[in-house]
Coordinates of C-alpha atoms in Angstrom, one line a residue:
A451 CA -22.9 9.7 -18.4
P452 CA -20.8 12.7 -17.2
R453 CA -17.1 12.1 -17.5
V454 CA -13.9 13.5 -16.2
L455 CA -10.8 13.4 -18.5
G456 CA -7.4 13.5 -16.8
L457 CA -4.1 11.9 -16.3
V458 CA -3.6 8.7 -14.3
V459 CA -3.0 8.5 -11.4
A460 CA -3.2 12.3 -11.1
G461 CA -3.8 14.9 -13.7
F462 CA -5.8 17.9 -14.9
V463 CA -9.6 17.8 -15.3
E464 CA -10.8 18.7 -18.8
E465 CA -14.6 18.2 -18.3
A466 CA -16.9 18.7 -15.3
G467 CA -17.9 15.9 -13.0
S468 CA -21.3 14.8 -11.7
E469 CA -24.1 16.3 -9.7
V470 CA -22.4 15.2 -6.5
R471 CA -18.8 16.1 -7.3
R472 CA -18.0 18.9 -9.7
F473 CA -14.5 20.0 -10.8
K474 CA -13.6 22.9 -13.0
K475 CA -11.2 22.7 -16.0
G476 CA -7.6 22.7 -14.9
D477 CA -8.2 21.3 -11.4
R478 CA -5.5 19.0 -10.2
V479 CA -7.0 15.7 -9.1
F480 CA -6.2 12.2 -8.0
L481 CA -8.3 9.4 -9.5
T482 CA -8.9 6.0 -8.1
H483 CA -9.8 3.1 -10.4
H484 CA -12.0 1.0 -8.0
V485 CA -14.8 2.6 -5.9
P486 CA -17.5 1.0 -3.6
C487 CA -21.3 1.5 -3.9
L488 CA -21.6 2.5 -0.2
T489 CA -25.0 0.9 0.1
C490 CA -24.5 -2.9 0.1
R491 CA -24.2 -4.9 3.2
W492 CA -20.4 -5.0 3.0
C493 CA -20.1 -1.2 2.7
L494 CA -22.5 -0.7 5.5
K495 CA -20.3 -2.8 7.7
G496 CA -17.2 -0.8 6.7
L497 CA -15.9 -3.6 4.5
Q498 CA -15.9 -1.4 1.3
T499 CA -13.1 -3.4 -0.4
S500 CA -15.4 -6.5 -0.3
C501 CA -18.0 -4.6 -2.3
E502 CA -18.9 -6.1 -5.7
T503 CA -19.1 -2.7 -7.2
L504 CA -15.5 -1.9 -6.1
H505 CA -14.4 -5.0 -8.0
A506 CA -16.3 -4.0 -11.1
T507 CA -15.3 -0.4 -11.6
N508 CA -12.3 0.8 -13.6
F509 CA -11.1 3.4 -16.1
D510 CA -11.4 3.4 -19.9
P511 CA -9.2 2.5 -21.7
G512 CA -7.0 1.8 -18.7
G513 CA -4.2 3.3 -16.5
L514 CA -1.3 3.3 -19.0
A515 CA -2.6 6.0 -21.3
Q516 CA -2.2 9.8 -21.8
F517 CA -5.9 10.3 -21.3
V518 CA -8.7 8.3 -19.7
R519 CA -12.4 8.4 -19.3
V520 CA -13.6 8.1 -15.7
P521 CA -17.1 6.8 -15.0
E522 CA -19.5 9.0 -13.0
I523 CA -19.4 6.8 -10.0
N524 CA -15.6 7.1 -9.9
V525 CA -15.9 10.9 -10.1
E526 CA -18.3 10.9 -7.2
R527 CA -16.5 8.5 -4.9
G528 CA -12.9 8.2 -6.1
T529 CA -11.7 11.7 -7.0
L530 CA -9.7 13.9 -4.6
L531 CA -8.7 17.5 -5.3
L532 CA -5.0 17.8 -4.9
P533 CA -3.5 20.6 -2.8
D534 CA -1.0 22.8 -4.6
S535 CA 1.7 21.5 -2.2
V536 CA 1.3 17.9 -3.5
S537 CA 3.1 17.1 -6.8
F538 CA 1.8 14.6 -9.3
E539 CA 4.7 12.3 -8.4
E540 CA 3.7 12.4 -4.7
A541 CA 0.1 11.8 -5.7
S542 CA 1.1 8.6 -7.4
F543 CA 1.6 7.2 -3.9
I544 CA -1.9 7.9 -2.6
E545 CA -3.4 4.6 -3.7
P546 CA -0.6 2.2 -2.6
L547 CA -0.1 4.1 0.7
A548 CA -3.9 4.1 1.3
C549 CA -3.8 0.3 1.0
V550 CA -1.1 0.2 3.7
V551 CA -3.1 2.6 5.8
R552 CA -6.2 0.4 5.6
G553 CA -4.2 -2.7 6.5
F554 CA -2.7 -1.1 9.6
R555 CA -6.1 0.2 10.7
L556 CA -7.9 -3.2 10.2
A557 CA -5.1 -5.0 12.1
R558 CA -5.4 -2.4 14.9
F559 CA -1.8 -1.2 15.0
T560 CA -1.3 0.7 18.2
P561 CA 1.9 2.7 18.8
P562 CA 4.4 2.2 20.4
E563 CA 4.1 -1.4 19.3
N564 CA 7.3 -2.8 17.8
V565 CA 6.9 -3.8 14.1
L566 CA 8.3 -6.5 11.9
V567 CA 7.8 -6.1 8.1
L568 CA 8.4 -9.2 6.0
G569 CA 9.4 -8.1 2.6
S570 CA 10.9 -4.7 1.7
G571 CA 9.5 -4.0 -1.8
I572 CA 7.4 -0.8 -2.2
A573 CA 4.6 -2.1 0.0
G574 CA 7.1 -3.1 2.7
I575 CA 8.9 0.3 2.5
L576 CA 5.6 2.1 2.8
S577 CA 4.7 0.0 5.8
I578 CA 8.0 0.8 7.4
A579 CA 7.7 4.5 6.7
L580 CA 4.0 4.5 8.0
A581 CA 5.0 2.7 11.2
H582 CA 7.7 5.2 11.8
S583 CA 5.4 8.1 11.1
L584 CA 2.7 6.7 13.5
G585 CA 5.2 6.3 16.4
A586 CA 6.1 2.6 16.3
G587 CA 8.7 1.3 18.7
R588 CA 11.5 -0.7 17.2
I589 CA 11.0 -1.4 13.5
M590 CA 12.5 -4.5 11.9
A591 CA 12.4 -5.7 8.3
T592 CA 13.4 -8.6 6.1
D593 CA 14.1 -9.3 2.4
I594 CA 16.1 -11.6 0.1
N595 CA 17.5 -8.5 -1.7
K596 CA 20.4 -6.7 0.1
H597 CA 19.7 -3.5 -1.8
R598 CA 16.2 -3.4 -0.5
L599 CA 17.4 -4.1 3.0
L600 CA 19.5 -0.9 2.7
L601 CA 16.3 0.9 1.6
A602 CA 14.4 -0.5 4.6
K603 CA 17.0 1.1 6.9
K604 CA 16.9 4.4 4.9
F605 CA 13.1 4.7 5.4
G606 CA 12.9 3.8 9.1
A607 CA 13.9 0.2 10.0
E608 CA 16.2 0.0 12.9
R609 CA 17.2 -3.6 12.3
V610 CA 17.1 -5.6 9.0
F611 CA 17.6 -9.3 8.4
E612 CA 18.0 -11.6 5.4
A613 CA 14.8 -13.6 5.0
Q614 CA 16.6 -16.9 5.0
E615 CA 17.9 -16.4 8.6
D616 CA 16.5 -18.0 11.7
L617 CA 14.1 -15.1 12.1
P618 CA 12.5 -15.9 15.5
S619 CA 15.9 -16.1 17.1
R620 CA 17.2 -13.0 15.4
I621 CA 14.1 -11.0 16.2
A622 CA 14.3 -11.9 19.9
E623 CA 18.0 -11.2 20.0
A624 CA 17.4 -7.7 18.5
N625 CA 14.2 -7.0 20.5
D626 CA 15.2 -7.4 24.1
G627 CA 14.2 -11.1 24.1
R628 CA 10.8 -10.5 22.7
L629 CA 9.1 -11.4 19.4
A630 CA 7.3 -8.8 17.3
E631 CA 4.1 -7.2 18.6
F632 CA 2.9 -6.3 15.0
V633 CA 3.9 -8.3 12.0
A634 CA 3.1 -7.2 8.4
V635 CA 3.5 -9.7 5.5
T636 CA 4.1 -7.6 2.4
T637 CA 5.5 -10.4 0.2
G638 CA 3.5 -13.2 -1.4
A639 CA 6.2 -15.9 -0.6
P640 CA 4.4 -18.7 1.3
E641 CA 7.5 -19.0 3.6
A642 CA 6.9 -15.4 4.8
F643 CA 3.4 -16.2 6.0
L644 CA 4.7 -19.1 8.1
Q645 CA 7.5 -16.9 9.4
A646 CA 5.0 -14.3 10.5
L647 CA 3.2 -16.9 12.7
Q648 CA 6.6 -17.9 14.2
C649 CA 7.7 -14.3 14.8
V650 CA 4.6 -12.8 16.4
D651 CA 4.7 -12.2 20.2
R652 CA 2.0 -13.5 22.6
G653 CA -1.1 -11.4 22.1
G654 CA 0.4 -9.8 19.0
K655 CA -1.0 -9.0 15.6
V656 CA -0.3 -10.4 12.2
L657 CA -1.4 -8.6 9.0
F658 CA -1.5 -10.6 5.8
F659 CA -1.2 -7.7 3.4
A660 CA 0.3 -9.3 0.3
P661 CA -1.6 -12.0 -1.6
A662 CA -0.1 -15.5 -2.1
K663 CA -0.6 -17.3 -5.4
P664 CA -4.0 -19.0 -5.8
G665 CA -4.0 -22.4 -4.2
A666 CA -0.9 -21.7 -2.1
Q667 CA -1.0 -23.3 1.4
I668 CA 1.1 -23.4 4.5
A669 CA 1.2 -25.8 7.4
F670 CA -0.6 -23.7 10.0
P671 CA 0.5 -24.3 13.6
L672 CA -3.0 -24.4 15.1
F673 CA -2.2 -25.2 18.7
E674 CA 0.7 -22.9 19.0
F675 CA -1.2 -20.0 17.4
W676 CA -4.2 -20.7 19.6
K677 CA -2.0 -20.8 22.7
N678 CA -0.2 -17.6 21.6
G679 CA -3.4 -15.5 21.6
A680 CA -2.3 -13.6 18.6
S681 CA -4.8 -12.1 16.1
L682 CA -4.7 -12.6 12.3
T683 CA -6.0 -10.1 9.8
S684 CA -6.0 -9.8 6.0
S685 CA -6.4 -6.7 4.0
Y686 CA -7.2 -5.9 0.4
G687 CA -7.3 -2.5 -1.4
A688 CA -8.4 0.8 -0.1
A689 CA -11.5 2.9 0.2
G690 CA -12.4 6.6 0.6
K691 CA -11.3 7.2 4.1
D692 CA -8.0 5.4 3.5
L693 CA -7.3 7.5 0.4
A694 CA -8.1 10.7 2.2
D695 CA -5.8 9.7 5.1
A696 CA -3.0 8.8 2.7
L697 CA -3.3 12.2 1.0
E698 CA -3.1 14.0 4.4
L699 CA 0.0 12.0 5.3
I700 CA 1.6 13.0 2.0
R701 CA 0.4 16.7 2.2
H702 CA 1.9 17.1 5.7
K703 CA 5.2 15.5 4.6
R704 CA 4.9 12.8 7.2
M705 CA 6.5 10.4 4.8
S706 CA 9.2 11.1 2.2
V707 CA 7.4 9.3 -0.6
Q708 CA 9.1 11.1 -3.5
A709 CA 12.4 9.7 -2.3
M710 CA 11.1 6.2 -2.9
I711 CA 10.9 6.7 -6.7
S712 CA 13.7 4.7 -8.3
H713 CA 12.8 5.1 -12.0
R714 CA 10.9 7.6 -14.1
L715 CA 9.9 6.2 -17.5
S716 CA 7.9 7.2 -20.6
L717 CA 4.8 5.3 -21.9
S718 CA 7.0 3.7 -24.6
E719 CA 9.1 2.1 -21.8
V720 CA 6.2 0.3 -20.1
Q721 CA 7.5 -3.2 -20.8
E722 CA 10.9 -2.2 -19.5
G723 CA 9.3 -0.8 -16.3
F724 CA 7.3 -4.0 -15.6
K725 CA 10.4 -6.1 -16.2
M726 CA 12.3 -4.0 -13.6
V727 CA 9.5 -4.5 -11.1
A728 CA 9.3 -8.2 -11.8
E729 CA 13.0 -8.8 -11.4
A730 CA 13.1 -6.8 -8.1
G731 CA 16.7 -5.8 -8.6
Q732 CA 17.5 -2.1 -8.1
S733 CA 14.0 -0.8 -8.6
L734 CA 11.6 0.2 -5.9
K735 CA 8.9 2.5 -7.2
V736 CA 8.7 2.8 -11.0
I737 CA 6.5 5.6 -12.3
F738 CA 5.4 6.4 -15.9
E739 CA 5.1 10.0 -17.1
P740 CA 2.1 10.0 -19.5
Q741 CA 3.2 13.3 -21.1
K742 CA 6.3 11.5 -22.4
I743 CA 5.7 9.1 -25.3

């Protein structure tokens, strides 16, 4: 099958693509690892990230390599030509930002709703920055890491709180006596899912963006949630429109994504990079430069 050879997540094309999408040698492209079939019942309903094909597609040999082989279906449905104004570092944000874009769209975020983001890791910071870019009202954020709370303020949060606080009271105190209209859970801590239900205003929206560990459960306040009239949405991954929208946000400099990069490492430092992310200390966005061994 035809293949494209390039760098991950963005790089130069070495070979032409398929009949549907063709690229010439030297084109700067973004590649996505998972793509939908666009013909199954989930895709036809707009639920591309539920598509079985999306869960089965990938690169060869994988993302952490100088070169990769990209299957034809990924070339057709998961490759975007990068504008000259978008650097490879900025392009490394297309996929994670697209996931956030999809979550906000599925949960029907409508400015100028006020926003509460639970967790200020990279997904949380992207959520804060996206909310700010889209014209949200007051933006609030939480985390257990004080360094990340400072980053949340840097990228658009008006008020920040330590996750261990009495959040419903603090949110109401900071938000003119009201709870949050739009709550995004970007941490997998089970406590955060329960906090989201406690902090959403009547008729508000809760986005379960981050996954919890398999088997994790919370005591769901059924009556209170029913009485509140809030809506609950989960979101996984990103599809074509989300990726294209993310690229446009980056191309038009609507978000300062490059400023979110905390570490730039070589491929030989992969284990160190994953350790940084797992420890969640001073790292935010760690990128690997494949040209550096």
